[in-house]
Amino acid sequence: MASNQQQQPTEDMDSIQCVEVTSQVIMKITRNCQDELDKQLDPHVSGVLLGLINENKRVLEVTHCFPLMNSDTDESMEINREHMLEMERSLRSVNIDYQQVGFYQSTYLNTHCDRNFLDSVFDYLEEMNEAIAIIYDPLKTKLGHLSLRAFKLSSAAFNLYKAEKDFTAEMLRDNMVTYENLFQEIPVVVKNSSLTNVLLCELGHVQDTTSYFTLPTSSYLEKSMQLLLGGLDEINQDLLKINKYQKSVYKKQTDMMKYIQDRKEENDRMIREGLKPLPEEDVNELFKDPAPVGRLESLLSANRITSHCDMIEEHVKSGIGKLYLADSFMS
Amino acid sequence: MSSRFFAQAGDSSDESSSSESEAEMPVARAPVRQYASILEESDDEKRVVRSSKDKRFSEINEAIKAIRNAKKIKDISKVFEGFNSLCSTYTKSQNVIAKNGTPKAFIRCVADLETFVLAVWEDKEQRSKLNKINSKALGALKQNVRKFNKAFETDIEEYRKNPDNYEEVIEEDESDNDDDLETAKDSAKQAKKSRTSSSRAFDEDDDEAGGDGMSDDDSDDMWNESDDSSSSDDEMPAIGYTAAYFLKKKDDDKKERPERKKKAPKQQQPRTSTSKEDEGWTTVSGVEKVAKEKPLFEEGTEITVDVVNQKIAELSSIRGRRGANRKKNIETFELLTETCYKENLGIPVVAKCLYYTCLAIFDYNPSMSACMVVDIWVQLLVTLDKLLTLLEGHREVHFVEGLPDEEENLENPEKPLTVAGSILVIMERADDEFTKLLRNLDPHGTEYVQRLSDEAKLCVVILRIKAELATRKASNNEMCRIYLREIEHLYYKVDYSAEKGGTGNSKAKMDELCKFIYRIESSDHSGDLDRIRTRAMLCHIYHHALHNRWSEARDLMLMSHLQHGISHADIPTKILHNRTMVQLGLCAFRNGYIQHAHTTLNEIQSSQKSKELLAQGLSTQRMSERNLEQEKIEKQRQIPFHMHINLELLEYSYLTCAMLLEVPHMAAHQFEQRRKLSRTFHQQLRNAEKNPLIGPPDSMREHLVASAKAMMKADWKTCADTLLAHKIWNLMPNAEDVKAMLKQKIKEESLRTYMFTYSACYDSISPMVLSRMFDLSNKQIHALISKMILNDELKASWDKPTDLLILHRAESSKLQSLAKQTADKLTHVMDNTEKMLGQGTTFTSRGNAAASLTWPNNIFGAGNGSLQMGFPIGMSGDSSRGGHRNYQDRSRNYQDRSRNYQDRSNAGNAGYNGRSRGGYNNAGGYNNNSGGYNNNNTQYTSRVY
């Protein structure tokens, strides 16, 4: 594992093809999130994932996890750190995988994608190249779809973020980072032991299949739409900022041109009069570039909008199907 | 004569002797002493003789004397000061001097000064003894004098040649031109002597007179004179203490004014006798005062118009001085009036005396802001009344404003008789003082009511002055002023006779008065006349509004375009404007024009500063921000209590208007956060919500909130009961009518609220039911609902055969409105993006600077064609074509689709409504989802390409 860390990121970044999660981990995450959400309304529940990297199969195996406190204050962060060390030691002593391979986090209607999340992912990635973040959506689970998605920062984005915390447009262009490939999603595979599989097979017979026909509630959609609206607002504001920036750049350009023109005429005149011409180099000092608009936030909001769109699509898709089904039944 | 006495008392140096003499004086002389002391307390200025020439010359003489004094005691710095003041006086009086020539005394003084300075300068020994200040002053003086004297070289030369000539001339000068220098001095000494019967004091006096810097001859002369006077002490035993005085005076007269001398003894006799007998028109106390006090004029003086005039000038010269006894001053003027009356000096003089009495009364108060004492004000009114009676009796006498005193004509019957001054001004001030008086009284005390009864008297005076001015053909401006005064005393009064249906005369009166003012053309566009017109107009509107003549008031207000210019008006006019607007609003309210009432009152009420705006009290808030000065000014603007508009009633009326408008409005726009009509009303509602426990309504606001709550539930009965239960409505004129009107309005608005709130629950509704519910006739219901349908407020239609109101469902669900909003936002985003791209192209087309080139590239990420902006809306993906042309196509495409979507979504709604009635609400939402989905789908498809 030590050797893993020493490997060059360029070789290794795309090495993982799949994340294998044991059902035990899923149960633990679900349980933790459910408990926390029952207790409080804060949707951010997080914990540490443990496991190891199977280099042969290019698979990240997540075999264990433990929850963390909500790390808002310095105090709780300190406690978390101690807790993590303690857990690591304890787990090592009972011979369970103790290497941190990432973290998990709960989400509410895919709103997780913000700066904090980016920072955390980045931090984990810095420590370990293969680190991932698993996003668990308790709301969806409640609706009957287990939603577990693994993300990591794309290598381009990672490098970019390492260099500069706020992206500029040029950087994005040069590194070909878009809102779509900012994060890289890795397929999650649930891996169970044979015994568990047997159990599941037995449980499968008991499952109630009628729940498939319930229609998705409109409140869920409403909320998604509201979030979408919020995202659009952000984009809009960003656009206005850019417009303003453009204007100032344009103004700067025209001012500069005018200045240069004037200077040139002045110099021509002076040369004609046999005087020493004035320097022309001070133009760049006189006219400062306006501060460019940071791209990171808009990138993130674009990302969020995408996920909202995905969500709505998914949500509605099943609903429409069911409606048509019901319609045909009725007729 | 005592004028001279004044002058001297002012400048003579013997405070000590006078105080000594005071100590020795018996009680009987108290008033005199007082009198004298007033004068002595007053500043060192000389009395102001009105003629500017006299004034200037006396100033010069003053300075000359100061220099002489200082020279005597060798106080060089004093001399220097004196010289400086002489110079400045001289420059000031340039024009007078140009007319009359340089006074000889002046020449003599400067010449003497020069010699004096040179002498001191030469005398080395003495100079070395001088202290620092003096030696410094000496140097400066020497230089200045030399410089200054250059201008008068010839004169000085002449003076040097024959100084005697000059001396004589000076005597003449002083005695002829200005009575003040010598004669005044003399008389002052006489006064002193008269007061100080002890010879010691007398000696002292004289010594000082010698030290006064008069020439030796002068002082000798004086000595002799005083000697005479003291020796003849017993000649007039009747008026013991003034005996010396009079004798002395006679001497004076003998020497300087021979013509007076003869008359003086004659004059004495009647003076004393008349003062006790012939004063039928003054109070007895006045007579006593006359008897006790030192007479105004020395006995024996012939009281002529000139003398009185002089006296008046002199008395008025001490106006406003520190320490002057103002009460005394008033009395003196009254005395003077009486005297004039008795002496038959002619009406103009009496008028003038009365006029000055009024002025003296105004001076009674040291500051403008303080209010007069009631007694004094009454006295003022009486005096004014007298003056007026006098004028009414003698139309030939005119008061002319701004007339110089010299041009007054008090005697000459050939020319028109004129007196300087303006009776109008006096009246205006009296009126202002009256307002001030009321302002400072406790409005709830009986005193206030008593004072208020004086208003009638004041009004009578105003009317009389108006008549007088009219007969005297006063200028337009003056007429307007007096008319305005009358209007301002009339406009706020309710004419009860008019209210009872009778033809009120106050309306006609107002019309007449105001129209008079309107008719006057302001030829010179003077701001004053404009102001008068504005005020008259406002008063007129106010009066109309007060009497419920809504249409007249409104028309006048609108036609006059007052509101355009009011922001430039002065503050009292603004206050009047505010009052008028409020009254207009209340009038609209009483007449049931709720909308108008609301807009009119909103301006005043929304700021929460109605108290300040109407000048009916200082607002308590921001107390800390206001300094004392401002507070004082604000206090001066306050309107007296009897003119107040009831603020509670105002607020309640306003809030009722707001409720009637706002509650249906709120019901109509439940989901949208629309503009609020009345912030104040919402504030009240919010405040009420904060209360943990809602009890039965007690205060005015609680009543309102409770009724508003009832109205929201369309419970008109509770609403009306609660609202009208408050007893404040009784303060409203025509309370019963207003209440009935309100009840009707509440019913109507409750119906509207009901329809807005609950129409969704009905498929159809019978107007009969509504009529029962809201106690409105079928016709009214029909009218109201039809109006709502017409205004697009209610989606419904009448079904005639069944006589039912069929409601169409048209409101969108929340999801649908969200989808609409999304579409709006998307168009926004797209517009912005296009704008940005447009600018990008301009950059590329110019493409001359490095920085500019970055933009299009940045945005489009030309390399891979995917938009870095990262919109999930139809502009990402598709790298092959690149460039924004492609994007624009796409966006247009999107736009179309979005339009398409909207149509479809609407169509979907319409189609779905039929089904959703069957309790399939969820699906109703769902249909829209598919719309929303479509929307997203557009995005997705474009992404997939």
Short mmCIF file of C-alpha atoms in Angstrom, two decimals, chain A residues 75-331:
data_model
loop_
_atom_site.label_atom_id
_atom_site.label_comp_id
_atom_site.label_asym_id
_atom_site.label_seq_id
_atom_site.Cartn_x
_atom_site.Cartn_y
_atom_site.Cartn_z
CA GLU A 75 -13.32 20.95 18.45
CA SER A 76 -15.31 18.33 16.64
CA MET A 77 -12.63 18.09 14.00
CA GLU A 78 -10.10 17.34 16.70
CA ILE A 79 -12.36 14.69 18.15
CA ASN A 80 -12.85 13.24 14.70
CA ARG A 81 -9.15 13.01 14.12
CA GLU A 82 -8.56 11.24 17.40
CA HIS A 83 -11.48 9.00 16.73
CA MET A 84 -10.08 8.09 13.35
CA LEU A 85 -6.69 7.18 14.80
CA GLU A 86 -8.30 5.19 17.55
CA MET A 87 -10.46 3.30 15.11
CA GLU A 88 -7.53 2.63 12.87
CA ARG A 89 -5.53 1.19 15.73
CA SER A 90 -8.43 -0.90 16.97
CA LEU A 91 -9.21 -2.24 13.53
CA ARG A 92 -5.63 -3.10 12.91
CA SER A 93 -5.57 -5.08 16.10
CA VAL A 94 -8.52 -7.20 14.96
CA ASN A 95 -6.95 -7.57 11.54
CA ILE A 96 -9.47 -5.70 9.49
CA ASP A 97 -8.47 -3.45 6.58
CA TYR A 98 -7.53 -0.18 8.11
CA GLN A 99 -6.45 1.82 5.15
CA GLN A 100 -8.63 4.88 4.48
CA VAL A 101 -9.80 4.80 0.94
CA GLY A 102 -12.19 7.71 1.03
CA PHE A 103 -15.32 8.90 2.72
CA TYR A 104 -19.01 8.68 2.42
CA GLN A 105 -21.52 11.44 2.68
CA SER A 106 -25.25 11.73 2.62
CA THR A 107 -26.94 14.10 0.26
CA TYR A 108 -30.27 15.85 -0.08
CA LEU A 109 -31.52 16.01 -3.64
CA ASN A 110 -27.98 16.09 -4.97
CA THR A 111 -27.05 19.29 -3.31
CA HIS A 112 -23.82 17.90 -2.01
CA CYS A 113 -21.73 19.23 -4.85
CA ASP A 114 -20.29 22.35 -3.35
CA ARG A 115 -16.96 23.78 -2.45
CA ASN A 116 -16.67 21.86 0.81
CA PHE A 117 -17.21 18.62 -0.95
CA LEU A 118 -14.62 19.51 -3.53
CA ASP A 119 -12.17 20.35 -0.80
CA SER A 120 -12.72 17.09 1.04
CA VAL A 121 -12.38 15.02 -2.09
CA PHE A 122 -9.27 16.89 -2.94
CA ASP A 123 -7.81 16.36 0.52
CA TYR A 124 -8.40 12.64 0.39
CA LEU A 125 -7.00 12.43 -3.10
CA GLU A 126 -3.90 14.23 -2.03
CA GLU A 127 -3.32 11.66 0.64
CA MET A 128 -4.11 8.75 -1.51
CA ASN A 129 -4.47 8.63 -5.25
CA GLU A 130 -7.31 6.21 -5.35
CA ALA A 131 -9.50 7.82 -2.72
CA ILE A 132 -13.17 8.04 -3.56
CA ALA A 133 -16.27 9.66 -2.13
CA ILE A 134 -19.49 7.72 -1.88
CA ILE A 135 -22.66 9.74 -2.02
CA TYR A 136 -25.65 8.19 -0.41
CA ASP A 137 -29.11 9.58 -0.96
CA PRO A 138 -31.41 8.66 1.90
CA LEU A 139 -34.45 10.24 0.23
CA LYS A 140 -34.16 8.02 -2.78
CA THR A 141 -33.63 5.02 -0.65
CA LYS A 142 -36.82 5.86 1.10
CA LEU A 143 -38.55 5.87 -2.26
CA GLY A 144 -37.26 2.43 -2.91
CA HIS A 145 -34.14 3.01 -4.91
CA LEU A 146 -30.85 2.51 -3.20
CA SER A 147 -28.69 5.33 -4.39
CA LEU A 148 -25.01 4.93 -3.88
CA ARG A 149 -22.62 6.71 -6.18
CA ALA A 150 -18.87 6.87 -6.06
CA PHE A 151 -17.04 9.97 -7.18
CA LYS A 152 -13.55 11.16 -7.53
CA LEU A 153 -12.03 14.31 -8.90
CA SER A 154 -10.92 13.87 -12.47
CA SER A 155 -7.19 13.97 -12.86
CA ALA A 156 -7.27 17.15 -14.89
CA ALA A 157 -9.43 18.86 -12.31
CA PHE A 158 -7.23 17.53 -9.55
CA ASN A 159 -4.11 18.97 -11.08
CA LEU A 160 -5.84 22.20 -11.76
CA TYR A 161 -7.13 22.49 -8.26
CA LYS A 162 -3.72 21.68 -6.89
CA ALA A 163 -2.29 24.60 -8.78
CA GLU A 164 -5.04 27.15 -8.31
CA LYS A 165 -8.00 27.23 -5.97
CA ASP A 166 -10.14 29.38 -8.16
CA PHE A 167 -10.28 28.42 -11.77
CA THR A 168 -9.93 30.89 -14.55
CA ALA A 169 -11.49 30.41 -17.92
CA GLU A 170 -8.14 29.89 -19.62
CA MET A 171 -7.17 27.18 -17.18
CA LEU A 172 -10.37 25.34 -17.81
CA ARG A 173 -9.92 25.59 -21.51
CA ASP A 174 -6.31 24.44 -21.45
CA ASN A 175 -7.03 21.51 -19.23
CA MET A 176 -10.29 20.71 -20.87
CA VAL A 177 -12.15 20.64 -17.64
CA THR A 178 -15.88 21.05 -17.95
CA TYR A 179 -18.69 20.82 -15.52
CA GLU A 180 -19.24 17.31 -16.73
CA ASN A 181 -15.80 15.95 -16.19
CA LEU A 182 -15.04 17.84 -13.05
CA PHE A 183 -16.00 14.78 -11.10
CA GLN A 184 -15.57 11.34 -12.36
CA GLU A 185 -18.10 8.78 -11.43
CA ILE A 186 -16.95 5.27 -10.82
CA PRO A 187 -19.40 2.42 -11.03
CA VAL A 188 -20.29 0.87 -7.74
CA VAL A 189 -20.67 -2.85 -7.48
CA VAL A 190 -22.13 -4.46 -4.43
CA LYS A 191 -20.13 -7.45 -3.56
CA ASN A 192 -21.45 -9.97 -1.16
CA SER A 193 -20.11 -13.10 0.29
CA SER A 194 -21.72 -16.25 -0.95
CA LEU A 195 -23.57 -16.69 2.29
CA THR A 196 -25.17 -13.30 1.98
CA ASN A 197 -26.16 -14.04 -1.55
CA VAL A 198 -27.95 -17.10 -0.42
CA LEU A 199 -29.78 -15.12 2.20
CA LEU A 200 -30.75 -12.53 -0.35
CA CYS A 201 -32.08 -15.11 -2.66
CA GLU A 202 -34.34 -16.32 0.04
CA LEU A 203 -35.47 -12.81 0.93
CA GLY A 204 -36.18 -12.04 -2.72
CA HIS A 205 -39.18 -14.30 -2.65
CA VAL A 206 -40.77 -12.37 0.13
CA GLN A 207 -40.44 -8.98 -1.57
CA ASP A 208 -43.59 -7.02 -2.18
CA THR A 209 -43.67 -6.09 -5.81
CA THR A 210 -46.73 -3.86 -5.81
CA SER A 211 -44.80 -0.89 -4.50
CA TYR A 212 -43.35 -0.46 -7.97
CA PHE A 213 -46.56 1.04 -9.09
CA THR A 214 -46.78 3.89 -6.67
CA LEU A 215 -46.44 7.17 -8.43
CA PRO A 216 -43.65 9.47 -7.43
CA THR A 217 -44.90 12.34 -5.32
CA SER A 218 -45.01 15.77 -6.81
CA SER A 219 -43.43 17.35 -3.76
CA TYR A 220 -40.21 15.62 -4.64
CA LEU A 221 -40.37 17.15 -8.06
CA GLU A 222 -41.27 20.53 -6.72
CA LYS A 223 -38.24 20.55 -4.52
CA SER A 224 -36.04 19.49 -7.35
CA MET A 225 -37.47 22.22 -9.49
CA GLN A 226 -36.83 24.75 -6.81
CA LEU A 227 -33.26 23.64 -6.55
CA LEU A 228 -32.98 23.83 -10.28
CA LEU A 229 -34.28 27.36 -10.16
CA GLY A 230 -31.71 28.23 -7.56
CA GLY A 231 -29.01 26.84 -9.78
CA LEU A 232 -30.28 28.83 -12.71
CA ASP A 233 -30.18 31.95 -10.62
CA GLU A 234 -26.57 31.31 -9.79
CA ILE A 235 -25.74 30.79 -13.42
CA ASN A 236 -27.55 33.92 -14.31
CA GLN A 237 -25.66 35.94 -11.79
CA ASP A 238 -22.46 34.49 -13.02
CA LEU A 239 -23.40 35.52 -16.52
CA LEU A 240 -24.05 39.03 -15.38
CA LYS A 241 -20.67 39.07 -13.74
CA ILE A 242 -19.08 37.92 -16.93
CA ASN A 243 -20.93 40.56 -18.85
CA LYS A 244 -19.61 43.15 -16.52
CA TYR A 245 -16.14 41.76 -16.82
CA GLN A 246 -16.38 41.83 -20.57
CA LYS A 247 -17.43 45.40 -20.50
CA SER A 248 -14.57 46.40 -18.30
CA VAL A 249 -12.16 44.51 -20.51
CA TYR A 250 -13.60 46.22 -23.53
CA LYS A 251 -13.29 49.56 -21.86
CA LYS A 252 -9.76 48.82 -20.92
CA GLN A 253 -8.98 47.87 -24.46
CA THR A 254 -10.40 51.01 -25.96
CA ASP A 255 -8.73 53.16 -23.35
CA MET A 256 -5.47 51.46 -24.01
CA MET A 257 -5.76 51.86 -27.73
CA LYS A 258 -6.58 55.46 -27.36
CA TYR A 259 -3.67 55.96 -25.08
CA ILE A 260 -1.29 54.23 -27.44
CA GLN A 261 -2.61 56.23 -30.32
CA ASP A 262 -2.14 59.46 -28.46
CA ARG A 263 1.29 58.50 -27.35
CA LYS A 264 2.23 57.60 -30.85
CA GLU A 265 1.10 60.91 -32.22
CA GLU A 266 2.84 62.67 -29.44
CA ASN A 267 6.02 60.79 -30.13
CA ASP A 268 5.81 61.48 -33.84
CA ARG A 269 5.46 65.11 -33.10
CA MET A 270 8.34 65.05 -30.68
CA ILE A 271 10.55 63.24 -33.12
CA ARG A 272 9.68 65.79 -35.71
CA GLU A 273 10.64 68.46 -33.28
CA GLY A 274 13.80 66.62 -32.51
CA LEU A 275 12.92 65.68 -28.98
CA LYS A 276 13.37 62.37 -27.30
CA PRO A 277 10.23 60.27 -27.68
CA LEU A 278 8.38 59.10 -24.63
CA PRO A 279 8.54 55.43 -23.78
CA GLU A 280 5.72 53.26 -24.93
CA GLU A 281 6.20 50.47 -22.48
CA ASP A 282 4.30 51.96 -19.60
CA VAL A 283 0.97 51.08 -21.18
CA ASN A 284 0.67 47.81 -19.38
CA GLU A 285 1.35 49.40 -16.06
CA LEU A 286 -1.20 52.09 -16.61
CA PHE A 287 -3.99 49.78 -17.59
CA LYS A 288 -4.58 46.94 -15.23
CA ASP A 289 -6.55 43.94 -16.30
CA PRO A 290 -9.80 43.67 -14.43
CA ALA A 291 -9.97 40.72 -12.11
CA PRO A 292 -11.31 37.75 -14.05
CA VAL A 293 -14.41 35.99 -12.85
CA GLY A 294 -13.72 32.82 -10.93
CA ARG A 295 -15.07 29.82 -12.73
CA LEU A 296 -15.15 27.32 -9.94
CA GLU A 297 -18.46 28.28 -8.41
CA SER A 298 -20.26 28.34 -11.70
CA LEU A 299 -18.67 25.05 -12.57
CA LEU A 300 -20.02 23.58 -9.40
CA SER A 301 -23.47 25.04 -9.89
CA ALA A 302 -23.50 23.75 -13.43
CA ASN A 303 -22.61 20.41 -12.02
CA ARG A 304 -25.43 20.62 -9.55
CA ILE A 305 -27.89 21.63 -12.23
CA THR A 306 -26.86 18.62 -14.23
CA SER A 307 -27.46 16.34 -11.35
CA HIS A 308 -30.83 17.95 -10.71
CA CYS A 309 -31.73 17.46 -14.32
CA ASP A 310 -30.63 13.88 -14.15
CA MET A 311 -32.67 13.38 -11.10
CA ILE A 312 -35.80 14.92 -12.53
CA GLU A 313 -35.38 12.94 -15.66
CA GLU A 314 -35.01 9.74 -13.81
CA HIS A 315 -37.86 10.53 -11.53
CA VAL A 316 -40.23 11.49 -14.24
CA LYS A 317 -39.21 8.75 -16.59
CA SER A 318 -40.46 6.03 -14.34
CA GLY A 319 -43.58 8.02 -13.57
CA ILE A 320 -44.48 8.48 -17.21
CA GLY A 321 -44.04 4.85 -17.87
CA LYS A 322 -46.32 3.99 -15.04
CA LEU A 323 -48.88 6.49 -16.22
CA TYR A 324 -49.00 5.02 -19.66
CA LEU A 325 -49.27 1.65 -18.12
CA ALA A 326 -52.13 2.76 -15.93
CA ASP A 327 -53.78 4.46 -18.84
CA SER A 328 -53.72 1.39 -20.95
CA PHE A 329 -55.03 -0.63 -18.07
CA MET A 330 -57.88 1.79 -17.57
CA SER A 331 -58.88 1.76 -21.16
#
